[in-house]
Short mmCIF file of C-alpha atoms (C1' of nucleotides) in Angstrom, two decimals:
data_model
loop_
_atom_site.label_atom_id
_atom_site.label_comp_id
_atom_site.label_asym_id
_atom_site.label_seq_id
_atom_site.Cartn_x
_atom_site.Cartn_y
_atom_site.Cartn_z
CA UNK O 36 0.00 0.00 0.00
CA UNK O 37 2.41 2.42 -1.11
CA UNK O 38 1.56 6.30 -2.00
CA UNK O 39 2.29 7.09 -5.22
CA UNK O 40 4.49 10.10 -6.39
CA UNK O 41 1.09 11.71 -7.90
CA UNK O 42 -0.41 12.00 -4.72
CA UNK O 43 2.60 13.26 -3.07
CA UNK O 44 3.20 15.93 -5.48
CA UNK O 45 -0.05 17.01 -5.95
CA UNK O 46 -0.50 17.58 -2.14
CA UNK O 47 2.87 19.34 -1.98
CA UNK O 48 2.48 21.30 -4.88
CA UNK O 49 -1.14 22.03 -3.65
CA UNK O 50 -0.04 22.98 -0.02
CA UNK O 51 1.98 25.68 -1.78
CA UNK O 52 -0.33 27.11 -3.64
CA UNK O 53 -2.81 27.32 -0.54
CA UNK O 54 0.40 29.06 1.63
CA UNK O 55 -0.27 31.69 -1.64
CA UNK O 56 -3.94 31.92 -1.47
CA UNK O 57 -4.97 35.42 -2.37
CA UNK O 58 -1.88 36.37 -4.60
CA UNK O 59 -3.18 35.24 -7.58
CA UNK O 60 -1.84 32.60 -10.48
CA UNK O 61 1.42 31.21 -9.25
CA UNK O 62 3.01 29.65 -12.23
CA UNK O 63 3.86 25.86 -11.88
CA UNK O 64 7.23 26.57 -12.80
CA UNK O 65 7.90 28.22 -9.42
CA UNK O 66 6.12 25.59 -7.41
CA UNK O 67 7.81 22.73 -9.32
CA UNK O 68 11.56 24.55 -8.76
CA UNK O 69 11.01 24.75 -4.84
CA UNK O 70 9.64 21.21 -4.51
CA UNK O 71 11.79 19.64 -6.64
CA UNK O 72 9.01 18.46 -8.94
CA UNK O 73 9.36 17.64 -12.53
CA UNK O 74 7.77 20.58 -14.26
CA UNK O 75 6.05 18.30 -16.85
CA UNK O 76 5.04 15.78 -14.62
CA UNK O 77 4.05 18.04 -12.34
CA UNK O 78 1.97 19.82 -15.70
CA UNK O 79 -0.14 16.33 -15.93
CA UNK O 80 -1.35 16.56 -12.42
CA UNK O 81 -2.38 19.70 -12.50
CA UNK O 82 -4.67 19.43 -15.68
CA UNK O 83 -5.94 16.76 -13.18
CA UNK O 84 -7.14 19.06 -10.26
CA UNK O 85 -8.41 21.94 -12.99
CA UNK O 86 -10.49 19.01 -14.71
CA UNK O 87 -12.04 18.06 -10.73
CA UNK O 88 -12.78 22.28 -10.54
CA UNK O 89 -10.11 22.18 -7.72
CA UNK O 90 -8.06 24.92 -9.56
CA UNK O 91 -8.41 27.48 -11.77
CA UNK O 92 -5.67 28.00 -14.47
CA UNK O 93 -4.37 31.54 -16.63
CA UNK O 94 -2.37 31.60 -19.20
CA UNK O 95 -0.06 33.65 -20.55
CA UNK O 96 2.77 35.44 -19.32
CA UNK O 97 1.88 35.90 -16.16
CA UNK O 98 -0.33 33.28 -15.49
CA UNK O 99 -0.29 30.03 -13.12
CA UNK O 100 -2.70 28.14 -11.23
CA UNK O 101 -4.71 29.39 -8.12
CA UNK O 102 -6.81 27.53 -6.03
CA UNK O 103 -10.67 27.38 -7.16
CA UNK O 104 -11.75 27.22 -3.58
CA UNK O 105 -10.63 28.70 0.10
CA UNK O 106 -7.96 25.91 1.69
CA UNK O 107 -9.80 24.84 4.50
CA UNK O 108 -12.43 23.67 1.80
CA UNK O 109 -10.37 21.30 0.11
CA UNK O 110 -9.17 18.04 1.74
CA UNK O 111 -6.08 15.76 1.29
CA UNK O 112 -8.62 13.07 -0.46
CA UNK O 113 -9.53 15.71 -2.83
CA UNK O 114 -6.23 16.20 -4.31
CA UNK O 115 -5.98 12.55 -4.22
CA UNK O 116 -8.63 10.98 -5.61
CA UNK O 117 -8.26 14.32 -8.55
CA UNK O 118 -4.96 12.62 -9.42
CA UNK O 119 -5.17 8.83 -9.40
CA UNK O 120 -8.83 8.23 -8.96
CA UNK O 121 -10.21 5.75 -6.58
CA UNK O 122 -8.80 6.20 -2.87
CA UNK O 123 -8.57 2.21 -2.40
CA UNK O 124 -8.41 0.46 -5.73
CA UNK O 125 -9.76 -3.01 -4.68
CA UNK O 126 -11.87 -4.02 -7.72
CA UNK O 127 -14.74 -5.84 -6.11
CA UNK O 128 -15.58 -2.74 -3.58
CA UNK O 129 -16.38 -0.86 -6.75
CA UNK O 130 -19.15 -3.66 -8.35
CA UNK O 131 -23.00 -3.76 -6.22
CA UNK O 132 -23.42 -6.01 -3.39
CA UNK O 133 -25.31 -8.23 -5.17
CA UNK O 134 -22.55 -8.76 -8.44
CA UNK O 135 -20.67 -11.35 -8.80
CA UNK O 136 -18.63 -12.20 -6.05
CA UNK O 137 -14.67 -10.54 -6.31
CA UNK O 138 -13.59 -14.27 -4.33
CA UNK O 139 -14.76 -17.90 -4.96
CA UNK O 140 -14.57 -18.73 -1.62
CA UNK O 141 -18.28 -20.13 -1.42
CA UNK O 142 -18.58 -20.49 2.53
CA UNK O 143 -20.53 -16.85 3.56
CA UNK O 144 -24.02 -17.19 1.40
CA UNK O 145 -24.28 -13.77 1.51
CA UNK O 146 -21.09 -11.72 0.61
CA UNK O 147 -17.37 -12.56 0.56
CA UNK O 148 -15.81 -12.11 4.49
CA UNK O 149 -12.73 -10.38 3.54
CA UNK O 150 -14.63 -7.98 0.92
CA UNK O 151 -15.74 -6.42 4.22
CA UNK O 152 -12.19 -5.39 5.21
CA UNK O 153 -11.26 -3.73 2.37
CA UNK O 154 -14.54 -2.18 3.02
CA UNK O 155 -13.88 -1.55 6.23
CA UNK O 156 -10.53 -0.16 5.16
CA UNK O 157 -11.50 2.23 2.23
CA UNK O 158 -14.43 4.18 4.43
CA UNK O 159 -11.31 4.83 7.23
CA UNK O 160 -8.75 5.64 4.73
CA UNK O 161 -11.51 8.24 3.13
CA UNK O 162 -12.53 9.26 6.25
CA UNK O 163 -8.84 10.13 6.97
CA UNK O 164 -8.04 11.62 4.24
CA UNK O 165 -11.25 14.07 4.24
CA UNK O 166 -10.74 15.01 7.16
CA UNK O 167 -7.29 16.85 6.79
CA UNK O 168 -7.75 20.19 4.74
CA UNK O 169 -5.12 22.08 2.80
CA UNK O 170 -5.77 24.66 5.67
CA UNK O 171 -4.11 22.29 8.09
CA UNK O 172 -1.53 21.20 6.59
CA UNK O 173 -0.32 25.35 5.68
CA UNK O 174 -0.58 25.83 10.16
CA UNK O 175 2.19 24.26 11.76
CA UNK O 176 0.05 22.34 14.09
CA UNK O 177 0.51 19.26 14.54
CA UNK O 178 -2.17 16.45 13.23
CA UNK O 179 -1.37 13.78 15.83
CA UNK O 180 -1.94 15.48 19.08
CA UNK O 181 -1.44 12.48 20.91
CA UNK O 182 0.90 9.87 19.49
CA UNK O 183 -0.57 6.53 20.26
CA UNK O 184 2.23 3.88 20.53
CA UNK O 185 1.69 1.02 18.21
CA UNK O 186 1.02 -1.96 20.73
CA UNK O 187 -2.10 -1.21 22.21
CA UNK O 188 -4.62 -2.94 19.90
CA UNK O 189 -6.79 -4.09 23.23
CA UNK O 190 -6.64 -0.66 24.22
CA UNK O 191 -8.03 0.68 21.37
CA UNK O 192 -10.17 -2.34 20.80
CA UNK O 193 -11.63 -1.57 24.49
CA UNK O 194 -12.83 1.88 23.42
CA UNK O 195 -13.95 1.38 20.44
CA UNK U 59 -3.34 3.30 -3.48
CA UNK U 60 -4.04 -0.16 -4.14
CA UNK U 61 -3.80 -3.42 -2.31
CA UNK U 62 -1.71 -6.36 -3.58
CA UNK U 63 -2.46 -9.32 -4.07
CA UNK U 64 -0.18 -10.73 -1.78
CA UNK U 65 -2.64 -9.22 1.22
CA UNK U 66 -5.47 -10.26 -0.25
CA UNK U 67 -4.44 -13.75 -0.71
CA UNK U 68 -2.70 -14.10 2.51
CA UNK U 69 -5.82 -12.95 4.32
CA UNK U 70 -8.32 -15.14 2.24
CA UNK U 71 -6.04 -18.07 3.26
CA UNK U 72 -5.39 -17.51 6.86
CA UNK U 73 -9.04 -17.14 7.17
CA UNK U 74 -9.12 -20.60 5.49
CA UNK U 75 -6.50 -21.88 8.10
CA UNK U 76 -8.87 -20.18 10.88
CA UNK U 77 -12.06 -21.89 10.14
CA UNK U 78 -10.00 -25.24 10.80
CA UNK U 79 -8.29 -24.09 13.38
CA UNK U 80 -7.76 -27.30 15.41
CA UNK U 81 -8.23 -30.16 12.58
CA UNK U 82 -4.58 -30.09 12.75
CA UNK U 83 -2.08 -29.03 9.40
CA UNK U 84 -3.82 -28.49 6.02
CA UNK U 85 -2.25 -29.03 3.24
CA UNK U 86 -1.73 -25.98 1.01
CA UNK U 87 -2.89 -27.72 -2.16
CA UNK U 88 -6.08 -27.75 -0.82
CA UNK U 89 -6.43 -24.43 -0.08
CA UNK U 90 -5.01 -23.24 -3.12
CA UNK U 91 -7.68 -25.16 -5.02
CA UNK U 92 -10.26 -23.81 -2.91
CA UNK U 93 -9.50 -20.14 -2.93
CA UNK U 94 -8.68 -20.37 -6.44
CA UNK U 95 -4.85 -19.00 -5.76
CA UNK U 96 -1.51 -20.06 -7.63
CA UNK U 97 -0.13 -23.01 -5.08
CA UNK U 98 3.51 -21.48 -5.88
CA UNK U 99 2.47 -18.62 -5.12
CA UNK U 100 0.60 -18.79 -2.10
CA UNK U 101 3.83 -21.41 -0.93
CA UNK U 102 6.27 -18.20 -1.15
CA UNK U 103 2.94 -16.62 1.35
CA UNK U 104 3.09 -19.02 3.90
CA UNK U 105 6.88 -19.00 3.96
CA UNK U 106 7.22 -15.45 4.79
CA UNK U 107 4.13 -15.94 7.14
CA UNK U 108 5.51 -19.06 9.04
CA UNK U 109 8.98 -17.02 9.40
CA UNK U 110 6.45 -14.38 11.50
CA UNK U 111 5.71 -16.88 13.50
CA UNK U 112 2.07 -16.80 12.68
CA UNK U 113 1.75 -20.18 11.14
CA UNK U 114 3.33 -24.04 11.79
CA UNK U 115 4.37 -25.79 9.48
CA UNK U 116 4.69 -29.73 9.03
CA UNK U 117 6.47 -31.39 6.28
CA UNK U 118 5.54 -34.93 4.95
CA UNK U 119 2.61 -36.67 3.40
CA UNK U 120 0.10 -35.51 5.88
CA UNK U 121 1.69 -32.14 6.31
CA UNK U 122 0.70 -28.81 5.66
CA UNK U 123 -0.14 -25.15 7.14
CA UNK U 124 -1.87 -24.32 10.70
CA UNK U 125 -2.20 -21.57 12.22
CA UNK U 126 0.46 -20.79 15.54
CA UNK U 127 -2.09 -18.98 17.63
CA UNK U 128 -5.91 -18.86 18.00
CA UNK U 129 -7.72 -16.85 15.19
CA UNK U 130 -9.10 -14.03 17.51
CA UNK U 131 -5.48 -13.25 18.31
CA UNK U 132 -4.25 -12.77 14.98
CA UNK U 133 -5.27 -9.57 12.79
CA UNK U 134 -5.07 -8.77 9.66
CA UNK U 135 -2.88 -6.27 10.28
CA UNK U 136 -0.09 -8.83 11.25
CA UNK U 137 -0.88 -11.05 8.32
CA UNK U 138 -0.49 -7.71 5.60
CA UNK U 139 2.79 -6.95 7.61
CA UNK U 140 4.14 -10.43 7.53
CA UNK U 141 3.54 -10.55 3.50
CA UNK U 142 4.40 -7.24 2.26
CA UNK U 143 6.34 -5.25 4.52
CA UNK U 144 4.99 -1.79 6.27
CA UNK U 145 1.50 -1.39 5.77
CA UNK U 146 1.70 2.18 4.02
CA UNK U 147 5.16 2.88 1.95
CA UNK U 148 6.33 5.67 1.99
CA UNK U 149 10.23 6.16 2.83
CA UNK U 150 10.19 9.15 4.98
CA UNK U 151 7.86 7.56 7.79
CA UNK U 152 10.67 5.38 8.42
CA UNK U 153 13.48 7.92 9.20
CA UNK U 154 13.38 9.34 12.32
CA UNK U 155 12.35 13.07 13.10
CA UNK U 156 15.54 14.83 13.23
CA UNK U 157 16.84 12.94 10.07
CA UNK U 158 17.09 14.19 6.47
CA UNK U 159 13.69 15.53 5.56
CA UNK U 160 11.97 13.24 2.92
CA UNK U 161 11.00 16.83 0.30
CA UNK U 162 13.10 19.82 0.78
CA UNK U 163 10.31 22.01 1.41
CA UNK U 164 12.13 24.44 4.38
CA UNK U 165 8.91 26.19 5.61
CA UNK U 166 8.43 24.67 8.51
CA UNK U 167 11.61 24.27 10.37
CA UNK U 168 10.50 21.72 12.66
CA UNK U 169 9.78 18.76 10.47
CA UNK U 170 7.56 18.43 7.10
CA UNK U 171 3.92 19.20 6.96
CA UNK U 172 2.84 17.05 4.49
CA UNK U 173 4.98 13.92 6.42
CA UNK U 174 2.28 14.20 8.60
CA UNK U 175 -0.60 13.43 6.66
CA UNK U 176 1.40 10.13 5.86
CA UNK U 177 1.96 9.21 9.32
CA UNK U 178 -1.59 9.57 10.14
CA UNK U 179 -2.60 7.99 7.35
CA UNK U 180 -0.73 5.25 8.28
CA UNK U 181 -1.35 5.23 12.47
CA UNK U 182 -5.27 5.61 10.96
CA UNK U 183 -4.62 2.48 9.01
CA UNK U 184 -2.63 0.58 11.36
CA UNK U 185 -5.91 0.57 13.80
CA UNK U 186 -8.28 -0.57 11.60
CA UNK U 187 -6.49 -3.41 10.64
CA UNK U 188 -5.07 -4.36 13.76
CA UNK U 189 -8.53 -4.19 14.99
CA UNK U 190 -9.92 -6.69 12.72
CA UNK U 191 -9.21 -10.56 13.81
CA UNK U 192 -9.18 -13.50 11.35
CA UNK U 193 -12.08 -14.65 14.21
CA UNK U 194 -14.09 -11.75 13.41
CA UNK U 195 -13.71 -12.44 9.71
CA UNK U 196 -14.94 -16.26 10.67
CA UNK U 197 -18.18 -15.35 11.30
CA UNK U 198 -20.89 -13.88 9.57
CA UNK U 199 -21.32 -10.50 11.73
CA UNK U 200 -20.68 -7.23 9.39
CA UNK U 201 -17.47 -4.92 10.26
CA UNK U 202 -19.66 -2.05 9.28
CA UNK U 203 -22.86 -2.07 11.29
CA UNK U 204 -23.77 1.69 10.54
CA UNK U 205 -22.61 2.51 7.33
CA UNK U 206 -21.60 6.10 6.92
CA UNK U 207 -22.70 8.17 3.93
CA UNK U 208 -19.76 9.88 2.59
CA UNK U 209 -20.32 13.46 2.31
CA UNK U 210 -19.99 13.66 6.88
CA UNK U 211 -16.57 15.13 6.60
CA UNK U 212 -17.97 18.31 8.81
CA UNK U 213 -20.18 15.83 11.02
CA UNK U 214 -16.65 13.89 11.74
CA UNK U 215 -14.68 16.40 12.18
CA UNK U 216 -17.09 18.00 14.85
CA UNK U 217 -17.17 14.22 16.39
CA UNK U 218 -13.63 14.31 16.57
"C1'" DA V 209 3.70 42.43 -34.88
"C1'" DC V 210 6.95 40.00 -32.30
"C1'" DT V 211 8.60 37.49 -28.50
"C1'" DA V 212 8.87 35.23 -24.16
"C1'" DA V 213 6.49 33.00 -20.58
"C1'" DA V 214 3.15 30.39 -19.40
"C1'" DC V 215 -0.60 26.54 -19.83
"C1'" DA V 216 -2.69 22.26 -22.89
"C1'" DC V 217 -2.32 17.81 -24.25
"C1'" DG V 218 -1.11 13.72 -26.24
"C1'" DA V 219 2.65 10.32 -27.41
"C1'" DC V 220 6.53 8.00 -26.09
"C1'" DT V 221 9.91 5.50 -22.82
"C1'" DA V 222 13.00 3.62 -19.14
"C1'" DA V 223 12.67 1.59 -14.84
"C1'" DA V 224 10.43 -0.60 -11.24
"C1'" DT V 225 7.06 -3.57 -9.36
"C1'" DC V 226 3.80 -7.37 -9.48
"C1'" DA V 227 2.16 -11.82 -10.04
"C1'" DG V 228 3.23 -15.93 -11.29
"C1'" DT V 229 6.44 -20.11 -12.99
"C1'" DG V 230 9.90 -23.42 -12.63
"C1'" DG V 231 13.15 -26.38 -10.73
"C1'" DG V 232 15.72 -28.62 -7.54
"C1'" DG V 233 15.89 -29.86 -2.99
"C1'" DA V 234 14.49 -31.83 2.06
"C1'" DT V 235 11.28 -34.23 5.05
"C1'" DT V 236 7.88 -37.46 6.55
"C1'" DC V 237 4.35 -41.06 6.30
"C1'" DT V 238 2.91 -45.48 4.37
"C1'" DA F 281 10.95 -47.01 -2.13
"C1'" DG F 282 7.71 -43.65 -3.30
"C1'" DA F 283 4.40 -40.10 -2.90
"C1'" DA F 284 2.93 -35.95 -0.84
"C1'" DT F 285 4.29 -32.17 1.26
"C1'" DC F 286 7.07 -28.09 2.63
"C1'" DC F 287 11.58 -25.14 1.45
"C1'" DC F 288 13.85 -21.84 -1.25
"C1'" DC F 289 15.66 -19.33 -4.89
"C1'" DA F 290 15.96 -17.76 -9.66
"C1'" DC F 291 13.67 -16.25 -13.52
"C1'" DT F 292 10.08 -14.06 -16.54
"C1'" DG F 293 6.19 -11.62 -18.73
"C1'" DA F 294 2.96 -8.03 -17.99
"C1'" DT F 295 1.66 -3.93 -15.98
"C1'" DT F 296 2.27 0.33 -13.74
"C1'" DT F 297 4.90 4.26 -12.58
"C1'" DA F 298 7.26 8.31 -13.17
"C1'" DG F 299 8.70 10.67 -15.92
"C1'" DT F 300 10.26 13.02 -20.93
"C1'" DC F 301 9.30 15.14 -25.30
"C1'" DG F 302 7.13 17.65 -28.85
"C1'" DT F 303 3.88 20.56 -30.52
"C1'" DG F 304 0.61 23.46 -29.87
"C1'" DT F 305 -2.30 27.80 -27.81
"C1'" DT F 306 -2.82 31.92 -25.04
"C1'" DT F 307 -1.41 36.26 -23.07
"C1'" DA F 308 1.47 40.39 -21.55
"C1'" DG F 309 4.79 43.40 -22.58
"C1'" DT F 310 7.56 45.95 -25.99
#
DNA sequence: ACTAAACACGACTAAATCAGTGGGGATTCT
DNA sequence: AGAATCCCCACTGATTTAGTCGTGTTTAGT
């Protein structure tokens, strides 16, 4: 379950333009110098987030992209599922209930068992990821206020 | 953000190995046949799971897999971990704080913002599938008893 | 009008990863 | 002895990823 360079550069390169909200177009080749993006990979994703209505685009000399929308509007998933599409790409989640089941396993009548953790799994991730704005991520607060050590599955099984 | 098929086929067949839990080793032909898997590849599975310590194995004509501890104390989490490594991939969550920063952003002096996302992302991740059991995926219950609509993100954050 | 700086967009490519195959062992039961 | 099983490593074909390239179009400034 790796994160792909996409969505790391287009939150980066998003991130920037929210610290510039206000100033108008920034041109990409300003955001790709100071995060060491590729300027023409960096070119793909942003056609990306203008095609989603995330940004809005000028050309010409002094053009750039701007954000479409305040930063505390848009969320991590946004920029995420704008450039590669589904947040958890687990083919079965995306047919109906009812399809044909993703798994042959034959035991559950009704649905496939580990269908439900990828389930499960997606509606966290998403819930994660929509949860963390561009706004956020420009403070210098810090998103885990507590750290939780990673041992304490009872714990957290307990309060859940 | 896609999961491999090395998860998904290590937890379809541990769940295998957990509804038998007891009947002593089963061969992995069987449940290769069964779960409609590649037996060579599902051996190089159970290799790296075995070497976790999460499975027995027993060689010989009436060997085969089993699983080293009872279902309900074995998540999914430890089987994804066992076959492929960290659960989310992404090289800076594994260098400590003070190290090298993973993008040479240098607006926040202490430590990267977007680093953070990823190591929520990946604490957030880390709890849900700790927190699912191959017992829980043995029986029939649902993981999601109230499904959540997507469009909450305000509704969570407030919860939070 | 000309030019330079910027976006638009599709085609191409090298490298990495994934998923699976194959083959030659070692071990154990009958 | 022989068959079924695990053990382990090397290899391969297909796909995906992360770019690169080339050719446009638009706009501001001169």
């Amino acid at each position: 379950m790796r994160i792909s360079a996409k969505s790391e550069y287009g939150v980066r390169a998003m991130v920037r333009l929210a610290r510039q909200f206000g100033d108008g177009p920034i041109p990409l080749s300003q955001v790709a110098a100071r995060e060491k993006i590729s300027l023409d990979f960096l070119e793909q994703l942003m056609l990306l987030l203008r095609r989603q209505g995330l940004v809005h685009s000028a050309r010409g000399i002094h053009g750039g992209y701007l954000l479409a929308l305040p930063p505390s509007t848009i969320s991590v998933g946004d920029v995420m599922r704008a450039v590669e599409g589904p947040m958890v790409n687990m083919p079965c989640l995306d047919r109906g209930e009812g399809d044909d089941p993703c798994c042959t396993m034959g035991i559950h009548v009704a649905g496939c068992a580990t269908r439900d953790v990828w389930a499960l799994l997606q509606e966290k991730i998403t819930q994660t990821l929509d949860g963390v704005t561009l706004a956020d991520l420009c403070q210098g607060q810090p998103l885990l206020p507590l750290h939780q050590p990673a041992l304490l599955r009872e714990l957290s099984l307990l309060a859940q």
